[in-house]
Amino acid sequence: DMYNLAHAYDLELISVSESISSHTEGSRIHFIAKGMANEMQSESTSRQTRRGLELRALSGKSTGNFPFGYTSVPEHPDKVREPNDPANKIVIIEEEEAKVIRKIFDLYNTTNLGVDGMAKLLNSEEIPSPSGQKWIGRSIYGILKQPKYIGVWVYGRTCMKRDSTRDKMVPVNRPQNEWVIQTYDRLRIISQELWDQVQDKLKGVEE
């Protein structure tokens, strides 16, 4: 596209690494071939990166994405990290935030408050929210539906792809057979019984 645009306005493109000008005979083929090679390399790198993150997820290490209630710490805090060593951080429960999560589940299960009413209550008690702003019902709902709080972690549910019509990266759902699903009892914040009761109540409200 850039080549065609430059050609339409009689502008010269230079491939710096090869010192080839778009005004040179046969340059169009060169630019197309170069673009294909770059795209293949980009896809290969993307696959390797995704596979590396999947292996980290399978081993219980942080992939850089965890919700309210969790944090990450070095797996071997006493070991000096060499320049090329991976971070190898593991996910752990952030106890102060976990107390808020338990409070949210207990409130929803034992009172008639909806998610908006619970948000008002938490704001009145000046309990910090995940965003650092005021609590809103949507945030409460997201917490109540988060399976990580019963130790079920799903990695790779979505991936980022470029939307050429908007020239931006957008999240796209991946097939379920490509998801990495792991269960970690050490990361459970909510009991299974409480989770089931809350999900039944949510389902009734949604219906």
C-alpha positions in Angstrom: 0.0 0.0 0.0 2.8 2.4 0.9 4.6 1.6 -2.4 1.4 2.2 -4.5 0.8 5.5 -2.6 4.4 6.7 -3.2 4.2 5.7 -6.9 0.9 7.6 -7.3 2.5 10.8 -6.1 5.9 10.1 -7.8 7.7 9.9 -4.4 10.8 7.7 -3.9 10.9 5.0 -1.2 14.3 3.8 -0.1 14.8 0.4 1.6 17.7 1.5 3.8 19.1 -2.0 4.7 19.5 -3.0 1.0 19.9 0.5 -0.5 17.2 -0.1 -3.0 15.0 2.7 -4.4 11.4 2.4 -5.5 12.5 4.1 -8.7 14.8 1.1 -9.6 13.5 -1.4 -12.1 12.0 -4.4 -10.4 11.8 -2.7 -7.1 8.1 -3.4 -6.7 8.8 -7.2 -6.6 11.6 -6.5 -4.1 9.3 -4.6 -1.7 6.6 -7.3 -2.0 9.1 -10.1 -1.2 10.6 -8.1 1.6 7.1 -7.5 3.1 6.3 -11.2 2.9 9.5 -12.2 4.6 8.9 -9.7 7.4 5.4 -10.9 7.9 6.6 -14.5 8.1 9.2 -13.6 10.7 6.6 -11.6 12.6 4.2 -14.5 12.7 7.0 -16.9 13.8 8.0 -14.6 16.6 4.4 -14.2 17.7 3.9 -18.0 17.8 7.1 -18.5 19.9 6.1 -15.7 22.3 2.6 -17.2 22.7 4.0 -20.7 23.3 6.5 -19.3 25.9 3.6 -17.6 27.8 1.5 -20.8 27.6 4.4 -22.8 29.2 4.7 -20.2 31.9 0.9 -20.4 32.5 1.1 -24.2 32.7 3.8 -24.0 35.3 1.9 -21.5 37.5 4.2 -18.6 36.7 3.0 -15.0 36.1 2.2 -14.1 32.5 1.7 -10.4 33.5 -2.0 -10.5 33.8 -3.8 -11.1 37.0 -7.0 -9.6 38.5 -7.7 -7.7 41.7 -6.8 -9.9 44.7 -3.5 -11.2 43.3 0.1 -10.0 42.9 3.3 -11.6 41.7 6.6 -12.1 43.5 10.0 -13.6 42.3 10.0 -17.4 42.5 13.5 -17.3 44.0 13.9 -14.0 45.8 17.3 -14.7 47.1 18.8 -15.6 43.7 20.6 -12.9 41.8 19.0 -12.5 38.4 21.4 -12.6 35.5 20.7 -10.1 32.5 19.3 -12.8 30.2 17.3 -14.8 32.9 13.5 -14.7 32.7 11.7 -12.9 35.5 10.1 -16.2 36.7 7.6 -14.5 39.0 4.8 -16.6 40.6 1.3 -15.4 41.3 0.2 -15.2 45.0 -2.9 -14.0 46.8 -2.8 -10.3 47.9 -4.4 -10.7 51.3 -5.8 -7.2 51.9 -7.5 -7.2 48.5 -8.7 -10.8 49.1 -10.5 -9.6 52.2 -12.5 -7.2 50.0 -13.3 -10.0 47.5 -14.6 -12.2 50.3 -16.7 -9.3 51.6 -18.2 -8.7 48.2 -19.2 -12.4 47.8 -20.6 -12.6 51.4 -22.6 -9.4 50.9 -24.1 -10.6 47.6 -25.0 -14.0 49.1 -26.5 -12.9 52.4 -28.2 -9.6 51.6 -30.7 -8.2 49.0 -28.2 -5.7 47.7 -27.6 -5.6 44.0 -24.2 -4.8 42.4 -25.0 -1.0 42.3 -26.1 -1.0 45.9 -23.0 -2.9 46.9 -20.8 -0.4 45.1 -22.5 2.5 47.0 -21.8 0.6 50.3 -18.2 0.0 49.5 -17.8 3.7 48.5 -19.4 4.8 51.8 -16.9 2.6 53.7 -14.1 4.1 51.7 -12.8 0.7 50.6 -10.3 1.1 47.7 -11.4 -0.2 44.3 -9.2 -2.0 41.8 -9.0 1.1 39.6 -8.4 3.5 42.5 -11.6 5.3 41.6 -15.1 4.9 42.9 -16.7 1.4 42.9 -19.3 0.8 40.2 -21.7 -2.0 39.7 -19.9 -3.3 36.7 -16.7 -3.8 38.7 -18.6 -5.7 41.3 -20.3 -7.9 38.7 -16.9 -8.7 37.1 -15.5 -9.8 40.5 -18.5 -12.1 41.2 -18.0 -13.8 37.8 -14.2 -14.2 38.0 -13.4 -18.0 38.1 -9.8 -17.2 39.3 -11.3 -16.7 42.7 -11.9 -20.4 43.0 -8.5 -21.2 41.6 -9.5 -21.8 37.9 -7.1 -19.9 35.7 -7.6 -19.7 31.9 -4.9 -18.4 29.7 -5.2 -17.7 26.0 -8.9 -17.0 25.7 -8.2 -14.1 23.4 -5.4 -12.9 21.2 -4.6 -9.5 19.6 -5.0 -9.1 15.8 -4.8 -6.1 13.6 -8.0 -4.6 12.3 -6.8 -3.2 8.9 -10.0 -1.1 8.6 -9.2 0.8 11.7 -5.4 0.3 11.7 -5.4 -0.9 15.3 -5.0 -4.1 17.3 -8.2 -5.6 18.7 -8.8 -8.6 20.9 -10.2 -11.7 19.1 -11.6 -14.8 20.8 -9.5 -18.0 20.3 -11.1 -21.5 19.9 -11.7 -23.1 23.3 -9.4 -26.1 22.4 -6.5 -23.6 22.4 -7.1 -22.3 25.9 -4.8 -23.3 28.7 -6.9 -24.1 31.8 -5.2 -24.8 35.1 -6.6 -25.2 38.7 -4.6 -24.0 41.6 -5.9 -24.6 45.1 -3.3 -22.3 46.6 -4.8 -19.4 44.6 -8.4 -20.1 45.8 -10.0 -17.1 47.6 -13.6 -18.1 47.6 -15.0 -21.5 48.8 -16.7 -23.7 46.1 -19.9 -23.6 48.2 -20.1 -19.8 48.3 -19.1 -19.6 44.6 -22.0 -21.9 43.6 -24.5 -20.0 45.7 -23.5 -16.7 44.2 -23.6 -18.0 40.6 -27.0 -19.5 41.2 -28.3 -16.1 42.5 -26.7 -14.2 39.6 -28.2 -16.6 37.1 -31.7 -16.0 38.6 -31.3 -12.3 38.4 -30.0 -12.5 34.8 -32.9 -14.7 33.8 
